[in-house]
mmCIF file of C-alpha atoms in Angstrom:
data_model
loop_
_atom_site.group_PDB
_atom_site.id
_atom_site.type_symbol
_atom_site.label_atom_id
_atom_site.label_comp_id
_atom_site.label_asym_id
_atom_site.label_seq_id
_atom_site.Cartn_x
_atom_site.Cartn_y
_atom_site.Cartn_z
ATOM 1 C CA MET C 26 144.030 170.668 226.523
ATOM 2 C CA ALA C 27 146.715 169.000 223.833
ATOM 3 C CA ALA C 28 146.113 165.835 225.640
ATOM 4 C CA GLY C 29 142.100 166.409 224.898
ATOM 5 C CA LYS C 30 142.398 167.601 221.296
ATOM 6 C CA MET C 31 144.642 164.316 221.140
ATOM 7 C CA ASP C 32 141.201 162.240 222.317
ATOM 8 C CA VAL C 33 139.339 164.015 219.676
ATOM 9 C CA ASP C 34 141.737 163.625 216.322
ATOM 10 C CA LYS C 35 141.248 159.688 217.211
ATOM 11 C CA ASP C 36 137.713 159.631 217.254
ATOM 12 C CA LYS C 37 137.535 162.342 214.300
ATOM 13 C CA ALA C 38 139.469 159.481 212.986
ATOM 14 C CA ALA C 39 137.802 156.621 214.342
ATOM 15 C CA LEU C 40 134.340 157.408 212.802
ATOM 16 C CA GLY C 41 136.009 158.514 209.642
ATOM 17 C CA GLU C 42 137.132 154.949 209.578
ATOM 18 C CA ALA C 43 134.164 154.022 210.772
ATOM 19 C CA ALA C 44 131.795 154.887 208.183
ATOM 20 C CA ASN C 45 133.897 153.434 205.163
ATOM 21 C CA LYS C 46 134.153 150.472 206.325
ATOM 22 C CA LEU C 47 130.266 150.623 206.189
ATOM 23 C CA LYS C 48 129.060 151.889 203.366
ATOM 24 C CA VAL C 49 126.019 149.151 202.024
ATOM 25 C CA ASP C 50 126.485 148.981 198.123
ATOM 26 C CA GLU C 51 123.298 150.123 196.638
ATOM 27 C CA ASP C 52 123.918 150.222 193.150
ATOM 28 C CA PRO C 53 121.352 147.861 191.900
ATOM 29 C CA GLU C 54 123.529 147.184 188.727
ATOM 30 C CA ASN C 55 125.264 144.884 191.011
ATOM 31 C CA GLU C 56 122.392 143.482 192.906
ATOM 32 C CA GLY C 57 120.858 142.551 189.515
ATOM 33 C CA GLU C 58 124.090 140.353 188.678
ATOM 34 C CA TRP C 59 124.339 139.220 191.666
ATOM 35 C CA MET C 60 120.773 138.356 192.220
ATOM 36 C CA ARG C 61 121.635 136.712 188.142
ATOM 37 C CA LEU C 62 124.260 134.579 189.999
ATOM 38 C CA ALA C 63 120.358 132.563 190.410
ATOM 39 C CA ASP C 64 119.588 131.967 186.754
ATOM 40 C CA LEU C 65 122.985 130.524 186.294
ATOM 41 C CA ARG C 66 122.130 128.165 189.132
ATOM 42 C CA TYR C 67 119.318 126.966 187.451
ATOM 43 C CA ARG C 68 120.227 126.260 183.991
ATOM 44 C CA ILE C 69 123.358 125.142 185.062
ATOM 45 C CA SER C 70 121.702 122.232 186.691
ATOM 46 C CA THR C 71 119.227 121.692 184.554
ATOM 47 C CA PRO C 72 119.937 118.423 182.255
ATOM 48 C CA LYS C 73 117.278 120.759 179.407
ATOM 49 C CA SER C 74 120.487 123.519 178.812
ATOM 50 C CA SER C 75 123.285 122.284 176.135
ATOM 51 C CA LYS C 76 127.101 120.782 177.095
ATOM 52 C CA GLN C 77 128.228 124.050 175.451
ATOM 53 C CA LYS C 78 125.577 126.504 177.310
ATOM 54 C CA LYS C 79 126.361 124.855 180.350
ATOM 55 C CA GLU C 80 130.178 125.780 180.054
ATOM 56 C CA GLU C 81 129.598 129.112 178.850
ATOM 57 C CA ASP C 82 127.122 129.943 181.990
ATOM 58 C CA MET C 83 130.077 128.222 184.025
ATOM 59 C CA LYS C 84 132.217 131.164 183.332
ATOM 60 C CA GLU C 85 130.019 133.920 183.825
ATOM 61 C CA PHE C 86 128.706 132.087 187.307
ATOM 62 C CA LEU C 87 132.326 131.657 188.935
ATOM 63 C CA ARG C 88 132.972 135.776 187.248
ATOM 64 C CA ILE C 89 130.434 136.883 189.422
ATOM 65 C CA VAL C 90 130.575 134.003 192.312
ATOM 66 C CA GLU C 91 134.450 135.041 192.698
ATOM 67 C CA LYS C 92 133.467 139.363 192.997
ATOM 68 C CA PHE C 93 130.736 138.281 195.777
ATOM 69 C CA ASP C 94 132.205 135.669 197.822
ATOM 70 C CA ALA C 95 128.872 134.411 196.825
ATOM 71 C CA ILE C 96 130.357 130.745 199.412
ATOM 72 C CA ALA C 97 126.455 129.575 199.074
ATOM 73 C CA VAL C 98 124.960 129.299 196.119
ATOM 74 C CA TYR C 99 128.650 128.839 194.359
ATOM 75 C CA GLN C 100 128.831 125.076 197.020
ATOM 76 C CA ALA C 101 124.996 124.768 196.336
ATOM 77 C CA THR C 102 124.939 124.624 192.536
ATOM 78 C CA CYS C 103 127.867 121.966 192.154
ATOM 79 C CA SER C 104 125.592 119.876 194.964
ATOM 80 C CA ALA C 105 122.615 120.143 192.048
ATOM 81 C CA ALA C 106 125.245 120.254 189.071
ATOM 82 C CA GLY C 107 127.180 117.238 189.623
ATOM 83 C CA ILE C 108 130.569 119.488 190.244
ATOM 84 C CA LYS C 109 133.832 118.526 192.229
ATOM 85 C CA GLU C 110 133.932 122.280 194.618
ATOM 86 C CA ASP C 111 137.063 124.319 194.123
ATOM 87 C CA ALA C 112 138.555 123.486 197.773
ATOM 88 C CA GLY C 113 141.364 126.547 197.145
ATOM 89 C CA LEU C 114 138.095 129.240 195.596
ATOM 90 C CA VAL C 115 135.914 128.620 199.054
ATOM 91 C CA GLN C 116 139.025 128.731 200.875
ATOM 92 C CA ARG C 117 139.680 132.193 199.566
ATOM 93 C CA MET C 118 136.661 133.763 199.012
ATOM 94 C CA THR C 119 135.560 132.830 202.844
ATOM 95 C CA ALA C 120 139.058 133.756 203.878
ATOM 96 C CA ASN C 121 137.895 137.032 201.616
ATOM 97 C CA ARG C 122 133.966 137.216 203.864
ATOM 98 C CA ASP C 123 135.766 136.987 206.967
ATOM 99 C CA ASN C 124 137.889 139.675 207.090
ATOM 100 C CA ARG C 125 135.465 141.652 205.599
ATOM 101 C CA LEU C 126 131.849 140.704 208.214
ATOM 102 C CA LYS C 127 135.347 141.610 210.433
ATOM 103 C CA GLU C 128 135.902 145.276 209.636
ATOM 104 C CA VAL C 129 132.147 146.111 209.340
ATOM 105 C CA GLU C 130 131.472 144.535 213.056
ATOM 106 C CA GLY C 131 134.186 146.122 214.835
ATOM 107 C CA ALA C 132 132.599 149.335 212.928
ATOM 108 C CA ILE C 133 129.391 148.995 214.423
ATOM 109 C CA GLU C 134 131.366 149.057 217.557
ATOM 110 C CA THR C 135 132.830 151.628 217.099
ATOM 111 C CA ALA C 136 128.885 153.600 215.869
ATOM 112 C CA MET C 137 128.007 152.368 219.373
ATOM 113 C CA GLU C 138 130.215 153.866 221.655
ATOM 114 C CA LEU C 139 129.997 157.216 219.151
ATOM 115 C CA GLU C 140 128.453 157.762 216.970
ATOM 116 C CA GLY C 141 124.178 156.887 216.113
ATOM 117 C CA ASP C 142 120.982 154.639 215.221
ATOM 118 C CA MET C 143 122.067 155.673 212.154
ATOM 119 C CA GLU C 144 125.388 154.404 212.054
ATOM 120 C CA VAL C 145 124.316 151.371 213.159
ATOM 121 C CA ARG C 146 121.506 150.493 211.009
ATOM 122 C CA GLU C 147 123.910 151.178 208.045
ATOM 123 C CA GLY C 148 126.275 149.077 209.654
ATOM 124 C CA LEU C 149 123.843 146.333 210.385
ATOM 125 C CA MET C 150 122.854 146.519 207.028
ATOM 126 C CA CYS C 151 126.442 146.316 205.365
ATOM 127 C CA LYS C 152 126.705 143.117 207.090
ATOM 128 C CA ALA C 153 123.119 141.699 206.317
ATOM 129 C CA GLN C 154 124.542 142.641 202.393
ATOM 130 C CA ILE C 155 127.202 141.159 203.130
ATOM 131 C CA LEU C 156 125.853 138.205 204.571
ATOM 132 C CA ALA C 157 123.032 137.632 201.916
ATOM 133 C CA ARG C 158 125.804 136.490 199.203
ATOM 134 C CA SER C 159 127.813 134.518 201.127
ATOM 135 C CA ALA C 160 126.167 132.446 203.692
ATOM 136 C CA GLU C 161 123.105 130.403 203.424
ATOM 137 C CA GLN C 162 119.938 132.221 203.598
ATOM 138 C CA ALA C 163 119.036 131.603 207.167
ATOM 139 C CA VAL C 164 122.121 133.335 208.082
ATOM 140 C CA ALA C 165 121.014 136.142 205.905
ATOM 141 C CA LEU C 166 117.773 136.582 207.604
ATOM 142 C CA LYS C 167 118.766 137.073 211.236
ATOM 143 C CA ALA C 168 120.968 139.501 209.788
ATOM 144 C CA TYR C 169 118.124 141.373 208.145
ATOM 145 C CA ASP C 170 115.836 140.621 211.791
ATOM 146 C CA GLU C 171 118.966 142.636 213.431
ATOM 147 C CA ALA C 172 119.081 145.971 211.291
ATOM 148 C CA MET C 173 114.633 145.798 211.283
ATOM 149 C CA SER C 174 114.980 145.759 215.712
ATOM 150 C CA LEU C 175 116.695 148.065 215.997
ATOM 151 C CA PRO C 176 114.431 151.588 217.219
ATOM 152 C CA LYS C 177 113.306 154.674 215.244
ATOM 153 C CA THR C 178 112.909 152.399 212.244
ATOM 154 C CA THR C 179 111.840 154.069 209.491
ATOM 155 C CA SER C 180 108.271 152.688 208.046
ATOM 156 C CA GLY C 181 109.851 154.010 204.587
ATOM 157 C CA GLN C 182 113.539 151.921 205.996
ATOM 158 C CA LYS C 183 111.056 148.703 207.120
ATOM 159 C CA LEU C 184 110.676 148.790 203.870
ATOM 160 C CA ASP C 185 114.069 148.446 202.478
ATOM 161 C CA ILE C 186 114.901 145.463 204.232
ATOM 162 C CA GLU C 187 110.681 144.184 203.245
ATOM 163 C CA PHE C 188 112.351 144.384 199.256
ATOM 164 C CA ASN C 189 115.698 143.060 199.943
ATOM 165 C CA LEU C 190 114.177 140.265 202.337
ATOM 166 C CA MET C 191 112.132 139.508 199.449
ATOM 167 C CA ARG C 192 114.845 139.371 196.567
ATOM 168 C CA VAL C 193 116.780 137.036 198.625
ATOM 169 C CA GLY C 194 113.277 135.507 198.907
ATOM 170 C CA LEU C 195 113.549 135.476 194.966
ATOM 171 C CA PHE C 196 116.708 133.995 195.097
ATOM 172 C CA TRP C 197 116.654 131.233 196.945
ATOM 173 C CA SER C 198 113.262 130.004 194.985
ATOM 174 C CA ASP C 199 111.744 130.577 198.756
ATOM 175 C CA ILE C 200 108.251 130.827 198.143
ATOM 176 C CA PRO C 201 106.876 130.843 201.320
ATOM 177 C CA PHE C 202 108.335 133.087 202.475
ATOM 178 C CA LEU C 203 109.194 135.532 199.880
ATOM 179 C CA ASP C 204 104.544 134.932 199.925
ATOM 180 C CA LYS C 205 104.344 135.914 203.961
ATOM 181 C CA HIS C 206 106.790 139.736 203.207
ATOM 182 C CA VAL C 207 105.540 140.747 199.751
ATOM 183 C CA GLN C 208 101.969 140.427 202.433
ATOM 184 C CA ALA C 209 104.829 142.417 204.467
ATOM 185 C CA ALA C 210 105.188 145.021 202.370
ATOM 186 C CA HIS C 211 102.067 145.718 201.387
ATOM 187 C CA VAL C 212 101.411 147.034 204.460
ATOM 188 C CA LEU C 213 104.127 149.339 204.719
ATOM 189 C CA VAL C 214 103.562 151.151 202.409
ATOM 190 C CA ASP C 215 99.627 150.919 202.511
ATOM 191 C CA ASN C 216 100.898 153.259 205.226
ATOM 192 C CA GLY C 217 102.616 155.567 203.713
ATOM 193 C CA GLY C 218 104.841 154.149 201.512
ATOM 194 C CA ASP C 219 105.631 156.643 198.639
ATOM 195 C CA TRP C 220 105.495 156.007 194.786
ATOM 196 C CA GLU C 221 109.003 154.701 193.631
ATOM 197 C CA ARG C 222 108.004 152.234 196.091
ATOM 198 C CA ARG C 223 104.608 151.104 195.493
ATOM 199 C CA ASN C 224 105.818 150.773 191.571
ATOM 200 C CA ARG C 225 108.954 148.864 192.527
ATOM 201 C CA LEU C 226 106.925 145.974 194.761
ATOM 202 C CA LYS C 227 104.530 145.626 192.179
ATOM 203 C CA VAL C 228 107.657 144.566 190.435
ATOM 204 C CA TYR C 229 108.260 142.720 193.295
ATOM 205 C CA GLU C 230 104.612 140.961 193.772
ATOM 206 C CA ALA C 231 104.162 140.160 189.772
ATOM 207 C CA THR C 232 107.747 138.244 189.674
ATOM 208 C CA TYR C 233 105.879 136.040 192.860
ATOM 209 C CA LEU C 234 102.961 135.685 190.655
ATOM 210 C CA LEU C 235 104.832 134.648 187.632
ATOM 211 C CA CYS C 236 106.322 131.818 191.115
ATOM 212 C CA ILE C 237 102.311 130.594 192.043
ATOM 213 C CA ARG C 238 100.913 130.781 187.913
ATOM 214 C CA ASP C 239 98.704 133.804 188.677
ATOM 215 C CA PHE C 240 99.950 135.100 184.941
ATOM 216 C CA LYS C 241 96.323 137.378 184.724
ATOM 217 C CA LYS C 242 97.567 139.163 187.873
ATOM 218 C CA ALA C 243 101.078 139.322 187.382
ATOM 219 C CA ALA C 244 100.198 140.572 184.749
ATOM 220 C CA SER C 245 97.761 143.229 185.406
ATOM 221 C CA LEU C 246 100.834 144.961 187.760
ATOM 222 C CA LEU C 247 103.535 144.273 184.890
ATOM 223 C CA LEU C 248 101.314 146.008 182.211
ATOM 224 C CA GLU C 249 101.254 149.270 184.573
ATOM 225 C CA SER C 250 104.448 149.649 185.999
ATOM 226 C CA ILE C 251 105.627 149.797 182.080
ATOM 227 C CA SER C 252 106.611 153.178 181.965
ATOM 228 C CA THR C 253 107.960 153.429 185.980
ATOM 229 C CA PHE C 254 110.135 150.532 185.444
ATOM 230 C CA THR C 255 112.620 150.564 188.717
ATOM 231 C CA ALA C 256 113.434 147.059 189.977
ATOM 232 C CA VAL C 257 116.962 146.447 187.621
ATOM 233 C CA GLU C 258 118.181 144.974 191.211
ATOM 234 C CA LEU C 259 116.089 142.240 189.877
ATOM 235 C CA TYR C 260 116.410 141.593 186.094
ATOM 236 C CA ASP C 261 116.794 144.424 183.595
ATOM 237 C CA TYR C 262 113.873 146.495 181.061
ATOM 238 C CA PRO C 263 114.051 143.926 178.032
ATOM 239 C CA LYS C 264 113.683 141.349 180.702
ATOM 240 C CA PHE C 265 111.122 143.467 182.300
ATOM 241 C CA VAL C 266 109.187 142.870 178.928
ATOM 242 C CA TYR C 267 109.534 140.049 178.059
ATOM 243 C CA TYR C 268 107.678 138.082 181.799
ATOM 244 C CA THR C 269 105.153 141.251 180.445
ATOM 245 C CA VAL C 270 104.034 139.654 176.409
ATOM 246 C CA VAL C 271 104.686 135.913 178.195
ATOM 247 C CA CYS C 272 101.509 136.645 180.645
ATOM 248 C CA ALA C 273 99.695 138.975 178.525
ATOM 249 C CA THR C 274 99.599 136.310 175.485
ATOM 250 C CA VAL C 275 97.756 133.293 178.443
ATOM 251 C CA ALA C 276 96.166 135.746 180.604
ATOM 252 C CA LEU C 277 94.346 139.127 178.434
ATOM 253 C CA ASP C 278 92.009 139.301 175.477
ATOM 254 C CA ARG C 279 92.649 140.273 172.282
ATOM 255 C CA LYS C 280 91.925 144.343 172.618
ATOM 256 C CA THR C 281 93.534 144.708 176.127
ATOM 257 C CA VAL C 282 97.037 143.222 174.469
ATOM 258 C CA ARG C 283 96.308 145.245 171.450
ATOM 259 C CA ASP C 284 95.752 148.281 173.169
ATOM 260 C CA LYS C 285 98.666 147.100 176.162
ATOM 261 C CA VAL C 286 101.118 145.755 174.619
ATOM 262 C CA ILE C 287 101.335 145.368 170.821
ATOM 263 C CA HIS C 288 101.190 149.266 170.712
ATOM 264 C CA ALA C 289 102.980 150.282 173.566
ATOM 265 C CA PRO C 290 105.774 152.981 173.465
ATOM 266 C CA GLU C 291 107.686 151.095 175.706
ATOM 267 C CA ILE C 292 107.457 147.108 174.479
ATOM 268 C CA LEU C 293 108.154 148.888 170.750
ATOM 269 C CA GLN C 294 110.946 149.951 171.558
ATOM 270 C CA VAL C 295 112.490 146.808 172.769
ATOM 271 C CA ILE C 296 110.829 144.282 171.520
ATOM 272 C CA GLY C 297 112.428 144.621 167.928
ATOM 273 C CA ASP C 298 115.655 142.227 170.107
ATOM 274 C CA ASP C 299 113.958 139.328 169.998
ATOM 275 C CA ILE C 300 112.441 138.682 166.971
ATOM 276 C CA VAL C 301 111.079 135.423 168.283
ATOM 277 C CA LEU C 302 109.102 136.815 171.353
ATOM 278 C CA GLU C 303 107.563 139.766 168.571
ATOM 279 C CA THR C 304 106.980 136.994 165.640
ATOM 280 C CA MET C 305 104.457 135.453 168.892
ATOM 281 C CA MET C 306 103.378 138.418 170.313
ATOM 282 C CA ASN C 307 102.002 140.013 166.818
ATOM 283 C CA SER C 308 101.594 136.296 164.809
ATOM 284 C CA LEU C 309 98.385 135.623 167.211
ATOM 285 C CA TYR C 310 97.371 139.140 167.348
ATOM 286 C CA HIS C 311 96.664 139.164 163.520
ATOM 287 C CA CYS C 312 95.915 135.335 163.263
ATOM 288 C CA ASP C 313 99.008 133.902 161.376
ATOM 289 C CA TYR C 314 98.694 131.069 163.203
ATOM 290 C CA ARG C 315 101.391 128.930 160.767
ATOM 291 C CA ASP C 316 103.755 131.429 162.434
ATOM 292 C CA PHE C 317 102.692 131.354 165.697
ATOM 293 C CA PHE C 318 103.003 127.743 166.609
ATOM 294 C CA GLN C 319 106.256 127.597 166.119
ATOM 295 C CA SER C 320 107.087 131.101 167.119
ATOM 296 C CA LEU C 321 105.498 129.409 170.405
ATOM 297 C CA VAL C 322 107.232 126.171 170.425
ATOM 298 C CA ASP C 323 110.660 128.278 170.213
ATOM 299 C CA VAL C 324 109.576 130.348 173.059
ATOM 300 C CA VAL C 325 108.807 127.280 175.558
ATOM 301 C CA VAL C 326 111.959 125.205 174.387
ATOM 302 C CA ASP C 327 114.561 128.085 173.729
ATOM 303 C CA LYS C 328 113.396 130.945 176.544
ATOM 304 C CA LEU C 329 110.565 128.971 178.840
ATOM 305 C CA SER C 330 112.576 125.671 179.979
ATOM 306 C CA MET C 331 116.005 127.744 180.352
ATOM 307 C CA ASP C 332 114.416 130.632 183.085
ATOM 308 C CA ARG C 333 114.291 129.450 186.892
ATOM 309 C CA PHE C 334 110.866 131.062 186.842
ATOM 310 C CA LEU C 335 108.707 130.522 183.957
ATOM 311 C CA ALA C 336 110.384 126.722 184.200
ATOM 312 C CA PRO C 337 107.482 125.076 185.593
ATOM 313 C CA HIS C 338 104.753 126.142 183.968
ATOM 314 C CA SER C 339 105.692 126.096 180.825
ATOM 315 C CA ARG C 340 104.346 122.596 179.884
ATOM 316 C CA TYR C 341 100.810 125.368 181.458
ATOM 317 C CA PHE C 342 101.661 128.190 178.576
ATOM 318 C CA LEU C 343 102.381 126.009 176.204
ATOM 319 C CA ARG C 344 98.248 124.923 176.382
ATOM 320 C CA GLN C 345 97.017 127.256 176.940
ATOM 321 C CA ALA C 346 98.679 129.312 174.877
ATOM 322 C CA ARG C 347 97.156 126.948 172.375
ATOM 323 C CA ILE C 348 93.600 127.123 173.196
ATOM 324 C CA GLY C 349 93.486 131.384 172.825
ATOM 325 C CA ALA C 350 94.769 130.614 169.675
ATOM 326 C CA TYR C 351 92.095 128.132 169.196
ATOM 327 C CA THR C 352 89.495 130.071 170.436
ATOM 328 C CA GLN C 353 90.684 132.379 168.501
ATOM 329 C CA TYR C 354 90.282 131.060 165.467
ATOM 330 C CA LEU C 355 87.187 129.087 165.641
ATOM 331 C CA GLU C 356 84.767 132.609 166.674
ATOM 332 C CA SER C 357 84.779 132.535 162.891
ATOM 333 C CA TYR C 358 83.654 129.455 161.623
ATOM 334 C CA HIS C 359 79.864 127.898 161.800
ATOM 335 C CA THR C 360 81.785 124.962 160.804
ATOM 336 C CA VAL C 361 85.594 124.013 159.290
ATOM 337 C CA SER C 362 86.886 120.642 157.216
ATOM 338 C CA LEU C 363 89.496 119.088 159.988
ATOM 339 C CA PRO C 364 92.340 119.320 156.659
ATOM 340 C CA SER C 365 91.537 123.216 156.068
ATOM 341 C CA MET C 366 92.590 123.868 160.328
ATOM 342 C CA ALA C 367 95.610 121.348 160.744
ATOM 343 C CA GLU C 368 96.695 123.780 157.103
ATOM 344 C CA THR C 369 96.556 126.612 159.195
ATOM 345 C CA PHE C 370 98.429 125.880 162.243
ATOM 346 C CA GLY C 371 100.937 123.408 160.524
ATOM 347 C CA VAL C 372 99.750 120.299 162.209
ATOM 348 C CA SER C 373 99.289 116.634 160.987
ATOM 349 C CA VAL C 374 95.054 115.986 160.532
ATOM 350 C CA ALA C 375 95.313 113.490 164.035
ATOM 351 C CA PHE C 376 97.751 115.881 165.990
ATOM 352 C CA LEU C 377 95.021 118.339 165.872
ATOM 353 C CA ASP C 378 91.820 115.813 165.962
ATOM 354 C CA ARG C 379 93.561 114.460 169.828
ATOM 355 C CA GLU C 380 94.153 117.767 170.511
ATOM 356 C CA LEU C 381 90.519 118.883 170.647
ATOM 357 C CA SER C 382 88.880 115.926 171.293
ATOM 358 C CA ASP C 383 90.867 115.928 174.733
ATOM 359 C CA LEU C 384 90.413 120.011 175.068
ATOM 360 C CA VAL C 385 86.482 119.334 174.715
ATOM 361 C CA ALA C 386 86.143 116.155 176.489
ATOM 362 C CA CYS C 387 87.767 118.562 179.483
ATOM 363 C CA GLY C 388 85.205 121.852 178.776
ATOM 364 C CA ARG C 389 88.215 123.667 177.450
ATOM 365 C CA LEU C 390 86.943 125.029 173.903
ATOM 366 C CA SER C 391 83.526 125.136 172.406
ATOM 367 C CA CYS C 392 82.105 122.342 169.715
ATOM 368 C CA LYS C 393 82.327 119.127 168.070
ATOM 369 C CA VAL C 394 84.186 117.179 166.249
ATOM 370 C CA ASP C 395 82.821 115.392 163.581
ATOM 371 C CA LYS C 396 85.876 113.105 162.972
ATOM 372 C CA VAL C 397 83.127 110.656 160.257
ATOM 373 C CA GLY C 398 82.541 114.331 158.580
ATOM 374 C CA GLY C 399 85.602 115.513 159.418
ATOM 375 C CA VAL C 400 84.935 118.981 160.193
ATOM 376 C CA ILE C 401 84.577 121.392 162.584
ATOM 377 C CA GLU C 402 81.270 122.363 164.834
ATOM 378 C CA SER C 403 81.556 125.484 166.636
ATOM 379 C CA ASN C 404 79.349 125.555 169.298
ATOM 380 C CA ARG C 405 80.025 128.891 170.739
ATOM 381 C CA PRO C 406 78.513 129.550 173.733
ATOM 382 C CA ASP C 407 75.245 133.344 172.778
ATOM 383 C CA THR C 408 76.540 134.990 176.623
ATOM 384 C CA ARG C 409 73.572 137.874 175.535
ATOM 385 C CA ASN C 410 70.805 134.898 175.792
ATOM 386 C CA ALA C 411 72.528 132.924 178.179
ATOM 387 C CA LEU C 412 72.317 136.218 180.575
ATOM 388 C CA TYR C 413 68.307 136.338 179.273
ATOM 389 C CA GLN C 414 67.138 133.417 180.608
ATOM 390 C CA GLN C 415 69.309 133.396 183.491
ATOM 391 C CA THR C 416 67.046 136.824 183.724
ATOM 392 C CA ILE C 417 63.587 135.424 183.816
ATOM 393 C CA LYS C 418 64.676 132.146 185.986
ATOM 394 C CA THR C 419 65.271 135.166 188.839
ATOM 395 C CA GLY C 420 62.776 136.782 187.640
ATOM 396 C CA ASP C 421 59.981 133.389 187.757
ATOM 397 C CA ASN C 422 61.663 132.299 191.724
ATOM 398 C CA LEU C 423 61.007 135.901 193.506
ATOM 399 C CA LEU C 424 57.523 135.860 191.731
ATOM 400 C CA ASN C 425 57.048 132.587 193.693
ATOM 401 C CA ARG C 426 58.073 133.935 196.770
ATOM 402 C CA ILE C 427 56.609 136.745 197.030
ATOM 403 C CA GLN C 428 52.504 134.769 196.070
ATOM 404 C CA LYS C 429 53.798 132.240 199.287
ATOM 405 C CA LEU C 430 54.525 136.146 201.014
ATOM 406 C CA SER C 431 52.024 137.363 200.496
ATOM 407 C CA ARG C 432 49.237 134.057 200.545
ATOM 408 C CA VAL C 433 50.802 133.717 204.307
ATOM 409 C CA ILE C 434 51.057 137.724 205.005
ATOM 410 C CA THR C 435 46.848 137.491 204.324
ATOM 411 C CA ILE C 436 46.129 134.696 206.325
#
């Protein structure tokens, strides 16, 4: 009997030790810090960043790398930036990672013998998280697939795994992989996802849409999430506001920007800390085009070109924002002189003439540039008249078809 009691005590001790080793790091701020490594990796690797800024980013990068034993991203960054690897650091991080994995795998075996599916799943998720933070993408995906394939996995648990997989895709900028798991997450949410997960998915999908340059849909999803944002494992709230303002600038009409962005209390609480972004947002609405152009350049150079999601689209954003400003300005005039418009925007006449000519030629602006007279003639399309003419044309076609049909029936 005493021996039996000793065996029970040993089992309890083993279970307690295994439970401690199987704990997943559920702190979203830690996950957000790990995601920040991908941002730092981009800034360290891009030639657009200054040497001083790269040195500052590298210090922060190394601190986070050591914290999470992030071997794969460290080696990838060194390779991309042409930096010599610290062999001692890699060896130390590899040893830490392997020891931790050995502990977790031993605890998983104990859970399989003495506990149930819940504890085994927790162990596999813990293992997958370690590999996601330290190993290459393919290794992490295999670990998450193992957790997903467990029996009795609920839709909520599957959705949590999909969020992890989407973060891995965002971290390594694997857009096709990200698209696949955004769609998979939608299926799970539609089949019974809770309110909190639905809102988080909007932010994940909006971030994916930023990557593929669908600013209009991204803006809609981001605006829906302003008051319910909880996805701090991706980025903090100021960065969320930054993405919202950037998308709204080129994707939404003036009235919507006023109602949902400029007058949004949640945005007003944060945007005051970013003077350049605030100036860009307000100056376009208030038709202060000179300040808008200046702040637009600052936002593109200092922010978009340093942002791994938006850097590939920075030139597109710059062009679209300028088109929006030109369109808004020309709506107020039938004719305006080139020098007057150039003065309003703070650019040279030659630059304005060249840019407007290009935009008119490709059908992006409805106006005519009279170089001889030095004026711009706005020929805004009359939407109401065009709709009226289309209705008359459609009606005439319908009457002609009815007449033909009546002749056939009569015969």
